[in-house]
Amino acid sequence: GYHIEYAGMKWGMFFVGEYIGIILISALLVTLFFGGWHGPFDILPSLAFFWFALKTAFFIMLFILLRASIPRPRYDQVMDFSWKFCLPLTLINLLVTAAIVLLNTPAGSVQ
């Protein structure tokens, strides 16, 4: 990948940036979708930071495990997937959405 050109401190900064992104995404995921600082029983409010940190650490480890265990696709595989699957699916989604909006709009109304 593009990291091959960097060594030393420049590579280290990319590495740190990627892990900061993983931490922020995990914290945002926990906050928005997994109850944030609320624990399963919520008996002691002083444990709020502990629950948040525990949930965030779980997702950090999950992302790192997935990143290490799933091989990166080659560039031609990504392009093939994008052109043959993502683009047609996007166009179908656009047409279905346009049809739904058109059919739900009363005749003669101006929006």
mmCIF file of N, CA and C in Angstrom:
data_model
loop_
_atom_site.group_PDB
_atom_site.id
_atom_site.type_symbol
_atom_site.label_atom_id
_atom_site.label_comp_id
_atom_site.label_asym_id
_atom_site.label_seq_id
_atom_site.Cartn_x
_atom_site.Cartn_y
_atom_site.Cartn_z
ATOM 1 N N GLY A 1 0.826 -1.191 0.000
ATOM 2 C CA GLY A 1 0.000 0.000 0.000
ATOM 3 C C GLY A 1 0.863 1.244 0.000
ATOM 4 N N TYR A 2 0.249 2.332 0.316
ATOM 5 C CA TYR A 2 0.957 3.610 0.290
ATOM 6 C C TYR A 2 1.941 3.758 1.448
ATOM 7 N N HIS A 3 1.901 2.877 2.442
ATOM 8 C CA HIS A 3 2.832 2.972 3.568
ATOM 9 C C HIS A 3 4.242 2.511 3.201
ATOM 10 N N ILE A 4 4.400 1.871 2.069
ATOM 11 C CA ILE A 4 5.703 1.334 1.684
ATOM 12 C C ILE A 4 6.727 2.458 1.484
ATOM 13 N N GLU A 5 6.242 3.655 1.169
ATOM 14 C CA GLU A 5 7.138 4.766 0.883
ATOM 15 C C GLU A 5 7.632 5.466 2.144
ATOM 16 N N TYR A 6 7.051 5.135 3.280
ATOM 17 C CA TYR A 6 7.383 5.842 4.507
ATOM 18 C C TYR A 6 8.133 4.929 5.463
ATOM 19 N N ALA A 7 9.035 5.541 6.234
ATOM 20 C CA ALA A 7 9.773 4.809 7.254
ATOM 21 C C ALA A 7 9.987 5.746 8.438
ATOM 22 N N GLY A 8 10.325 5.189 9.543
ATOM 23 C CA GLY A 8 10.642 5.987 10.712
ATOM 24 C C GLY A 8 9.455 6.758 11.242
ATOM 25 N N MET A 9 9.679 8.044 11.471
ATOM 26 C CA MET A 9 8.668 8.882 12.105
ATOM 27 C C MET A 9 7.450 9.101 11.207
ATOM 28 N N LYS A 10 7.649 9.220 9.903
ATOM 29 C CA LYS A 10 6.497 9.409 9.008
ATOM 30 C C LYS A 10 5.576 8.191 9.043
ATOM 31 N N TRP A 11 6.161 6.998 9.004
ATOM 32 C CA TRP A 11 5.354 5.787 9.095
ATOM 33 C C TRP A 11 4.670 5.713 10.458
ATOM 34 N N GLY A 12 5.399 6.088 11.498
ATOM 35 C CA GLY A 12 4.834 6.078 12.847
ATOM 36 C C GLY A 12 3.648 7.011 12.978
ATOM 37 N N MET A 13 3.704 8.154 12.320
ATOM 38 C CA MET A 13 2.583 9.096 12.394
ATOM 39 C C MET A 13 1.353 8.538 11.673
ATOM 40 N N PHE A 14 1.541 7.865 10.545
ATOM 41 C CA PHE A 14 0.413 7.200 9.884
ATOM 42 C C PHE A 14 -0.185 6.132 10.798
ATOM 43 N N PHE A 15 0.688 5.370 11.431
ATOM 44 C CA PHE A 15 0.252 4.300 12.316
ATOM 45 C C PHE A 15 -0.542 4.858 13.497
ATOM 46 N N VAL A 16 -0.030 5.901 14.122
ATOM 47 C CA VAL A 16 -0.725 6.540 15.246
ATOM 48 C C VAL A 16 -2.050 7.126 14.778
ATOM 49 N N GLY A 17 -2.056 7.737 13.603
ATOM 50 C CA GLY A 17 -3.300 8.298 13.073
ATOM 51 C C GLY A 17 -4.363 7.240 12.850
ATOM 52 N N GLU A 18 -3.959 6.080 12.353
ATOM 53 C CA GLU A 18 -4.922 4.996 12.145
ATOM 54 C C GLU A 18 -5.489 4.503 13.471
ATOM 55 N N TYR A 19 -4.653 4.378 14.480
ATOM 56 C CA TYR A 19 -5.142 3.897 15.769
ATOM 57 C C TYR A 19 -5.978 4.949 16.492
ATOM 58 N N ILE A 20 -5.674 6.212 16.320
ATOM 59 C CA ILE A 20 -6.537 7.259 16.876
ATOM 60 C C ILE A 20 -7.908 7.187 16.215
ATOM 61 N N GLY A 21 -7.934 6.942 14.915
ATOM 62 C CA GLY A 21 -9.208 6.770 14.213
ATOM 63 C C GLY A 21 -9.995 5.586 14.749
ATOM 64 N N ILE A 22 -9.314 4.475 15.019
ATOM 65 C CA ILE A 22 -9.989 3.299 15.575
ATOM 66 C C ILE A 22 -10.573 3.622 16.947
ATOM 67 N N ILE A 23 -9.822 4.333 17.769
ATOM 68 C CA ILE A 23 -10.306 4.696 19.106
ATOM 69 C C ILE A 23 -11.515 5.615 19.006
ATOM 70 N N LEU A 24 -11.450 6.618 18.142
ATOM 71 C CA LEU A 24 -12.569 7.557 18.017
ATOM 72 C C LEU A 24 -13.814 6.889 17.447
ATOM 73 N N ILE A 25 -13.645 6.046 16.448
ATOM 74 C CA ILE A 25 -14.792 5.334 15.876
ATOM 75 C C ILE A 25 -15.409 4.407 16.923
ATOM 76 N N SER A 26 -14.583 3.730 17.710
ATOM 77 C CA SER A 26 -15.105 2.848 18.757
ATOM 78 C C SER A 26 -15.875 3.635 19.801
ATOM 79 N N ALA A 27 -15.337 4.778 20.228
ATOM 80 C CA ALA A 27 -16.027 5.599 21.223
ATOM 81 C C ALA A 27 -17.337 6.144 20.670
ATOM 82 N N LEU A 28 -17.339 6.552 19.429
ATOM 83 C CA LEU A 28 -18.566 7.056 18.807
ATOM 84 C C LEU A 28 -19.599 5.944 18.658
ATOM 85 N N LEU A 29 -19.158 4.767 18.279
ATOM 86 C CA LEU A 29 -20.046 3.611 18.148
ATOM 87 C C LEU A 29 -20.688 3.265 19.490
ATOM 88 N N VAL A 30 -19.890 3.260 20.549
ATOM 89 C CA VAL A 30 -20.415 2.967 21.884
ATOM 90 C C VAL A 30 -21.391 4.048 22.320
ATOM 91 N N THR A 31 -21.061 5.301 22.070
ATOM 92 C CA THR A 31 -21.926 6.399 22.490
ATOM 93 C C THR A 31 -23.261 6.384 21.764
ATOM 94 N N LEU A 32 -23.244 6.164 20.470
ATOM 95 C CA LEU A 32 -24.473 6.266 19.686
ATOM 96 C C LEU A 32 -25.334 5.009 19.718
ATOM 97 N N PHE A 33 -24.715 3.833 19.749
ATOM 98 C CA PHE A 33 -25.487 2.613 19.547
ATOM 99 C C PHE A 33 -25.464 1.614 20.702
ATOM 100 N N PHE A 34 -24.576 1.765 21.659
ATOM 101 C CA PHE A 34 -24.452 0.755 22.708
ATOM 102 C C PHE A 34 -24.580 1.322 24.116
ATOM 103 N N GLY A 35 -25.337 2.364 24.290
ATOM 104 C CA GLY A 35 -25.661 2.854 25.621
ATOM 105 C C GLY A 35 -24.616 3.732 26.268
ATOM 106 N N GLY A 36 -23.544 4.025 25.594
ATOM 107 C CA GLY A 36 -22.540 4.933 26.136
ATOM 108 C C GLY A 36 -22.002 4.478 27.476
ATOM 109 N N TRP A 37 -22.214 5.275 28.497
ATOM 110 C CA TRP A 37 -21.660 5.019 29.818
ATOM 111 C C TRP A 37 -22.592 4.200 30.704
ATOM 112 N N HIS A 38 -23.759 3.822 30.222
ATOM 113 C CA HIS A 38 -24.697 3.045 31.029
ATOM 114 C C HIS A 38 -24.282 1.578 31.056
ATOM 115 N N GLY A 39 -24.245 1.032 32.266
ATOM 116 C CA GLY A 39 -23.928 -0.380 32.428
ATOM 117 C C GLY A 39 -25.182 -1.230 32.353
ATOM 118 N N PRO A 40 -25.023 -2.545 32.468
ATOM 119 C CA PRO A 40 -26.200 -3.408 32.374
ATOM 120 C C PRO A 40 -27.137 -3.270 33.569
ATOM 121 N N PHE A 41 -26.610 -2.935 34.743
ATOM 122 C CA PHE A 41 -27.455 -2.827 35.928
ATOM 123 C C PHE A 41 -27.527 -1.412 36.467
ATOM 124 N N ASP A 42 -26.560 -0.578 36.159
ATOM 125 C CA ASP A 42 -26.547 0.844 36.530
ATOM 126 C C ASP A 42 -26.769 1.073 38.023
ATOM 127 N N ILE A 43 -26.153 0.249 38.856
ATOM 128 C CA ILE A 43 -26.319 0.379 40.304
ATOM 129 C C ILE A 43 -25.468 1.529 40.828
ATOM 130 N N LEU A 44 -24.220 1.581 40.410
ATOM 131 C CA LEU A 44 -23.317 2.633 40.872
ATOM 132 C C LEU A 44 -23.044 3.619 39.744
ATOM 133 N N PRO A 45 -23.494 4.863 39.887
ATOM 134 C CA PRO A 45 -23.223 5.839 38.827
ATOM 135 C C PRO A 45 -21.736 6.170 38.685
ATOM 136 N N SER A 46 -20.941 5.864 39.711
ATOM 137 C CA SER A 46 -19.511 6.167 39.636
ATOM 138 C C SER A 46 -18.773 5.237 38.671
ATOM 139 N N LEU A 47 -19.426 4.162 38.227
ATOM 140 C CA LEU A 47 -18.794 3.234 37.291
ATOM 141 C C LEU A 47 -19.042 3.601 35.833
ATOM 142 N N ALA A 48 -19.571 4.779 35.580
ATOM 143 C CA ALA A 48 -19.914 5.183 34.214
ATOM 144 C C ALA A 48 -18.688 5.160 33.304
ATOM 145 N N PHE A 49 -17.582 5.729 33.769
ATOM 146 C CA PHE A 49 -16.377 5.741 32.936
ATOM 147 C C PHE A 49 -15.865 4.330 32.697
ATOM 148 N N PHE A 50 -15.959 3.470 33.708
ATOM 149 C CA PHE A 50 -15.525 2.078 33.557
ATOM 150 C C PHE A 50 -16.319 1.372 32.463
ATOM 151 N N TRP A 51 -17.646 1.525 32.457
ATOM 152 C CA TRP A 51 -18.475 0.869 31.444
ATOM 153 C C TRP A 51 -18.166 1.403 30.057
ATOM 154 N N PHE A 52 -18.002 2.718 29.961
ATOM 155 C CA PHE A 52 -17.675 3.315 28.664
ATOM 156 C C PHE A 52 -16.326 2.807 28.162
ATOM 157 N N ALA A 53 -15.332 2.784 29.045
ATOM 158 C CA ALA A 53 -13.997 2.323 28.656
ATOM 159 C C ALA A 53 -14.004 0.841 28.295
ATOM 160 N N LEU A 54 -14.774 0.043 29.019
ATOM 161 C CA LEU A 54 -14.847 -1.388 28.735
ATOM 162 C C LEU A 54 -15.484 -1.650 27.371
ATOM 163 N N LYS A 55 -16.580 -0.979 27.091
ATOM 164 C CA LYS A 55 -17.239 -1.155 25.795
ATOM 165 C C LYS A 55 -16.349 -0.660 24.658
ATOM 166 N N THR A 56 -15.698 0.480 24.866
ATOM 167 C CA THR A 56 -14.808 1.027 23.846
ATOM 168 C C THR A 56 -13.626 0.093 23.601
ATOM 169 N N ALA A 57 -13.052 -0.449 24.675
ATOM 170 C CA ALA A 57 -11.926 -1.378 24.531
ATOM 171 C C ALA A 57 -12.348 -2.633 23.772
ATOM 172 N N PHE A 58 -13.569 -3.100 24.003
ATOM 173 C CA PHE A 58 -14.063 -4.267 23.269
ATOM 174 C C PHE A 58 -14.079 -3.989 21.769
ATOM 175 N N PHE A 59 -14.603 -2.836 21.365
ATOM 176 C CA PHE A 59 -14.677 -2.537 19.938
ATOM 177 C C PHE A 59 -13.305 -2.248 19.339
ATOM 178 N N ILE A 60 -12.408 -1.661 20.121
ATOM 179 C CA ILE A 60 -11.040 -1.459 19.640
ATOM 180 C C ILE A 60 -10.401 -2.811 19.332
ATOM 181 N N MET A 61 -10.533 -3.752 20.268
ATOM 182 C CA MET A 61 -9.959 -5.082 20.042
ATOM 183 C C MET A 61 -10.633 -5.794 18.870
ATOM 184 N N LEU A 62 -11.940 -5.610 18.732
ATOM 185 C CA LEU A 62 -12.657 -6.224 17.613
ATOM 186 C C LEU A 62 -12.152 -5.680 16.276
ATOM 187 N N PHE A 63 -11.993 -4.353 16.185
ATOM 188 C CA PHE A 63 -11.506 -3.757 14.940
ATOM 189 C C PHE A 63 -10.084 -4.206 14.622
ATOM 190 N N ILE A 64 -9.226 -4.272 15.632
ATOM 191 C CA ILE A 64 -7.846 -4.697 15.403
ATOM 192 C C ILE A 64 -7.804 -6.162 14.977
ATOM 193 N N LEU A 65 -8.639 -7.000 15.605
ATOM 194 C CA LEU A 65 -8.698 -8.414 15.229
ATOM 195 C C LEU A 65 -9.196 -8.577 13.796
ATOM 196 N N LEU A 66 -10.236 -7.848 13.432
ATOM 197 C CA LEU A 66 -10.748 -7.927 12.065
ATOM 198 C C LEU A 66 -9.725 -7.421 11.056
ATOM 199 N N ARG A 67 -9.040 -6.345 11.414
ATOM 200 C CA ARG A 67 -8.036 -5.784 10.507
ATOM 201 C C ARG A 67 -6.895 -6.768 10.269
ATOM 202 N N ALA A 68 -6.536 -7.512 11.305
ATOM 203 C CA ALA A 68 -5.422 -8.451 11.174
ATOM 204 C C ALA A 68 -5.825 -9.745 10.483
ATOM 205 N N SER A 69 -7.081 -10.139 10.603
ATOM 206 C CA SER A 69 -7.470 -11.454 10.095
ATOM 207 C C SER A 69 -8.070 -11.433 8.692
ATOM 208 N N ILE A 70 -8.560 -10.290 8.234
ATOM 209 C CA ILE A 70 -9.147 -10.215 6.899
ATOM 210 C C ILE A 70 -8.091 -9.692 5.923
ATOM 211 N N PRO A 71 -7.797 -10.444 4.875
ATOM 212 C CA PRO A 71 -6.783 -9.976 3.920
ATOM 213 C C PRO A 71 -7.289 -8.783 3.111
ATOM 214 N N ARG A 72 -6.359 -7.915 2.751
ATOM 215 C CA ARG A 72 -6.733 -6.765 1.927
ATOM 216 C C ARG A 72 -6.948 -7.212 0.491
ATOM 217 N N PRO A 73 -8.008 -6.727 -0.136
ATOM 218 C CA PRO A 73 -8.215 -7.087 -1.545
ATOM 219 C C PRO A 73 -7.246 -6.306 -2.443
ATOM 220 N N ARG A 74 -6.927 -6.905 -3.574
ATOM 221 C CA ARG A 74 -6.091 -6.208 -4.545
ATOM 222 C C ARG A 74 -6.898 -5.095 -5.199
ATOM 223 N N TYR A 75 -6.183 -4.168 -5.821
ATOM 224 C CA TYR A 75 -6.831 -3.018 -6.453
ATOM 225 C C TYR A 75 -7.816 -3.453 -7.534
ATOM 226 N N ASP A 76 -7.431 -4.437 -8.344
ATOM 227 C CA ASP A 76 -8.327 -4.875 -9.419
ATOM 228 C C ASP A 76 -9.578 -5.551 -8.858
ATOM 229 N N GLN A 77 -9.465 -6.215 -7.714
ATOM 230 C CA GLN A 77 -10.640 -6.823 -7.090
ATOM 231 C C GLN A 77 -11.603 -5.761 -6.570
ATOM 232 N N VAL A 78 -11.057 -4.708 -5.995
ATOM 233 C CA VAL A 78 -11.899 -3.616 -5.493
ATOM 234 C C VAL A 78 -12.622 -2.934 -6.648
ATOM 235 N N MET A 79 -11.910 -2.663 -7.735
ATOM 236 C CA MET A 79 -12.530 -2.018 -8.891
ATOM 237 C C MET A 79 -13.589 -2.918 -9.520
ATOM 238 N N ASP A 80 -13.316 -4.201 -9.614
ATOM 239 C CA ASP A 80 -14.278 -5.151 -10.171
ATOM 240 C C ASP A 80 -15.548 -5.191 -9.321
ATOM 241 N N PHE A 81 -15.385 -5.250 -8.010
ATOM 242 C CA PHE A 81 -16.532 -5.252 -7.098
ATOM 243 C C PHE A 81 -17.330 -3.956 -7.222
ATOM 244 N N SER A 82 -16.623 -2.838 -7.312
ATOM 245 C CA SER A 82 -17.304 -1.542 -7.396
ATOM 246 C C SER A 82 -18.114 -1.407 -8.677
ATOM 247 N N TRP A 83 -17.522 -1.773 -9.813
ATOM 248 C CA TRP A 83 -18.207 -1.612 -11.093
ATOM 249 C C TRP A 83 -19.326 -2.620 -11.292
ATOM 250 N N LYS A 84 -19.121 -3.856 -10.837
ATOM 251 C CA LYS A 84 -20.096 -4.914 -11.113
ATOM 252 C C LYS A 84 -21.173 -5.054 -10.045
ATOM 253 N N PHE A 85 -20.940 -4.552 -8.842
ATOM 254 C CA PHE A 85 -21.919 -4.720 -7.771
ATOM 255 C C PHE A 85 -22.415 -3.386 -7.218
ATOM 256 N N CYS A 86 -21.488 -2.531 -6.790
ATOM 257 C CA CYS A 86 -21.889 -1.288 -6.114
ATOM 258 C C CYS A 86 -22.592 -0.306 -7.047
ATOM 259 N N LEU A 87 -22.057 -0.097 -8.239
ATOM 260 C CA LEU A 87 -22.676 0.857 -9.158
ATOM 261 C C LEU A 87 -24.078 0.428 -9.587
ATOM 262 N N PRO A 88 -24.305 -0.819 -10.014
ATOM 263 C CA PRO A 88 -25.689 -1.207 -10.350
ATOM 264 C C PRO A 88 -26.641 -1.119 -9.160
ATOM 265 N N LEU A 89 -26.164 -1.490 -7.973
ATOM 266 C CA LEU A 89 -27.005 -1.395 -6.782
ATOM 267 C C LEU A 89 -27.356 0.059 -6.476
ATOM 268 N N THR A 90 -26.417 0.958 -6.670
ATOM 269 C CA THR A 90 -26.669 2.380 -6.459
ATOM 270 C C THR A 90 -27.689 2.913 -7.452
ATOM 271 N N LEU A 91 -27.572 2.523 -8.706
ATOM 272 C CA LEU A 91 -28.532 2.981 -9.716
ATOM 273 C C LEU A 91 -29.933 2.428 -9.456
ATOM 274 N N ILE A 92 -30.024 1.177 -9.034
ATOM 275 C CA ILE A 92 -31.329 0.609 -8.673
ATOM 276 C C ILE A 92 -31.920 1.363 -7.488
ATOM 277 N N ASN A 93 -31.111 1.659 -6.497
ATOM 278 C CA ASN A 93 -31.570 2.419 -5.336
ATOM 279 C C ASN A 93 -32.069 3.796 -5.750
ATOM 280 N N LEU A 94 -31.363 4.452 -6.649
ATOM 281 C CA LEU A 94 -31.773 5.768 -7.136
ATOM 282 C C LEU A 94 -33.122 5.693 -7.844
ATOM 283 N N LEU A 95 -33.294 4.702 -8.709
ATOM 284 C CA LEU A 95 -34.557 4.557 -9.439
ATOM 285 C C LEU A 95 -35.721 4.218 -8.507
ATOM 286 N N VAL A 96 -35.500 3.333 -7.558
ATOM 287 C CA VAL A 96 -36.565 2.968 -6.612
ATOM 288 C C VAL A 96 -36.948 4.168 -5.752
ATOM 289 N N THR A 97 -35.972 4.915 -5.284
ATOM 290 C CA THR A 97 -36.260 6.101 -4.481
ATOM 291 C C THR A 97 -37.013 7.142 -5.290
ATOM 292 N N ALA A 98 -36.606 7.362 -6.532
ATOM 293 C CA ALA A 98 -37.312 8.319 -7.394
ATOM 294 C C ALA A 98 -38.745 7.873 -7.641
ATOM 295 N N ALA A 99 -38.964 6.585 -7.851
ATOM 296 C CA ALA A 99 -40.322 6.074 -8.074
ATOM 297 C C ALA A 99 -41.185 6.242 -6.832
ATOM 298 N N ILE A 100 -40.627 5.980 -5.668
ATOM 299 C CA ILE A 100 -41.389 6.143 -4.423
ATOM 300 C C ILE A 100 -41.762 7.599 -4.207
ATOM 301 N N VAL A 101 -40.819 8.502 -4.424
ATOM 302 C CA VAL A 101 -41.108 9.929 -4.262
ATOM 303 C C VAL A 101 -42.151 10.375 -5.277
ATOM 304 N N LEU A 102 -42.028 9.919 -6.506
ATOM 305 C CA LEU A 102 -42.976 10.299 -7.554
ATOM 306 C C LEU A 102 -44.378 9.771 -7.266
ATOM 307 N N LEU A 103 -44.479 8.549 -6.791
ATOM 308 C CA LEU A 103 -45.787 7.955 -6.515
ATOM 309 C C LEU A 103 -46.435 8.508 -5.245
ATOM 310 N N ASN A 104 -45.643 9.016 -4.315
ATOM 311 C CA ASN A 104 -46.194 9.559 -3.071
ATOM 312 C C ASN A 104 -46.495 11.046 -3.156
ATOM 313 N N THR A 105 -46.158 11.681 -4.265
ATOM 314 C CA THR A 105 -46.425 13.105 -4.438
ATOM 315 C C THR A 105 -47.814 13.278 -5.042
ATOM 316 N N PRO A 106 -48.693 14.046 -4.380
ATOM 317 C CA PRO A 106 -50.025 14.282 -4.948
ATOM 318 C C PRO A 106 -49.925 15.052 -6.266
ATOM 319 N N ALA A 107 -50.829 14.766 -7.177
ATOM 320 C CA ALA A 107 -50.817 15.416 -8.491
ATOM 321 C C ALA A 107 -51.096 16.902 -8.347
ATOM 322 N N GLY A 108 -50.322 17.718 -9.016
ATOM 323 C CA GLY A 108 -50.530 19.160 -9.023
ATOM 324 C C GLY A 108 -49.927 19.890 -7.834
ATOM 325 N N SER A 109 -49.296 19.181 -6.898
ATOM 326 C CA SER A 109 -48.714 19.874 -5.743
ATOM 327 C C SER A 109 -47.318 20.371 -6.090
ATOM 328 N N VAL A 110 -46.970 21.502 -5.511
ATOM 329 C CA VAL A 110 -45.654 22.095 -5.723
ATOM 330 C C VAL A 110 -44.898 22.001 -4.407
ATOM 331 N N GLN A 111 -43.700 21.481 -4.484
ATOM 332 C CA GLN A 111 -42.916 21.344 -3.254
ATOM 333 C C GLN A 111 -41.709 22.234 -3.296
#
